[in-house]
Amino acid sequence: MKITWADLLELGEEIFFIWTGTSELKWAETAWQKLEEQGFTSYKDDLQKHIVLLRFFILGVMYREFFQMAFDEPADLDVSYWLDILEGEGLYLSPFRLGQLADNQYRIDEALDAETVQELLPSIVSDLMEEQRDIVFSGLKVGFGSESLLFAHLWLSARSYDDDDDDDDEPRETVEEILASVTYDKMPAFRWVNERMPSL
């Protein structure tokens, strides 16, 4: 079994829509498909399913952090809201399963009231998805071909025009052009990607 982009479309539209929507969502769908090709979106049981969902969350965090590094755009991570959207799509992160994954870092049991559990969830999810960051980065690196190619595709996804807008006369950079001219404004994000996109 696996979780597809279509399964997470509503959440994806919330997480990855930063400026333009169209090219950003196309990048996210492509990135998730590349992870899918390597088996990172597949699961055999409910615990593994939770890990896959955490990978989607950290993919969104990494994308938003790229915008922060490249364009000084605040990441604006609202994990609580993302959890609400996920539940609306019928994909629920169980506090019990998250507690299992947290390996007793958080004690989630029947003694805790529902309100306390809900207050803890965003922190638990944030910690657990960070554990998936390196796996997701490795999958993206393999999927796109290299750190440099990953950077170029991330940069292209921030284009401020619609890919289907025939009236747009602005010249469109290609992957080759971006890599041939890693200018001063690109360097912070380029270095960050080459450092495996560490948490900001």
Coordinates of N, CA and C in Angstrom, one line a residue, residues 10 12 26 36 62 81 84 113 138-139 163 186-187 196:
E10 N -5.4 18.1 -0.8 CA -5.9 19.3 -0.1 C -4.8 19.8 0.9
G12 N -1.6 19.2 0.5 CA -0.5 19.7 -0.3 C -0.8 21.1 -0.8
K26 N 3.3 21.8 -8.7 CA 3.9 20.8 -9.7 C 5.2 20.2 -9.1
E36 N 8.0 8.3 -4.2 CA 7.2 7.1 -4.4 C 8.0 6.0 -5.2
M62 N 10.6 21.4 4.4 CA 11.9 21.7 3.7 C 11.6 22.6 2.5
Y81 N -2.7 23.4 12.2 CA -3.6 23.5 11.1 C -3.5 22.4 10.0
D84 N -5.3 19.4 11.2 CA -6.7 19.5 11.0 C -7.1 19.2 9.5
D113 N -5.8 13.5 29.4 CA -7.1 13.9 28.9 C -6.9 14.3 27.4
S138 N 17.6 12.5 1.0 CA 18.3 11.5 0.2 C 17.5 11.0 -1.0
G139 N 16.2 10.9 -0.7 CA 15.3 10.5 -1.8 C 15.2 11.6 -2.9
D163 N 2.7 28.6 -15.6 CA 3.3 27.9 -16.7 C 2.5 27.8 -18.0
K186 N 21.6 33.6 -5.2 CA 21.3 32.2 -5.1 C 22.2 31.4 -4.1
M187 N 23.3 32.0 -3.8 CA 24.3 31.2 -3.0 C 23.8 30.7 -1.7
R196 N 22.5 19.4 2.7 CA 21.5 18.5 2.9 C 20.2 19.1 3.6

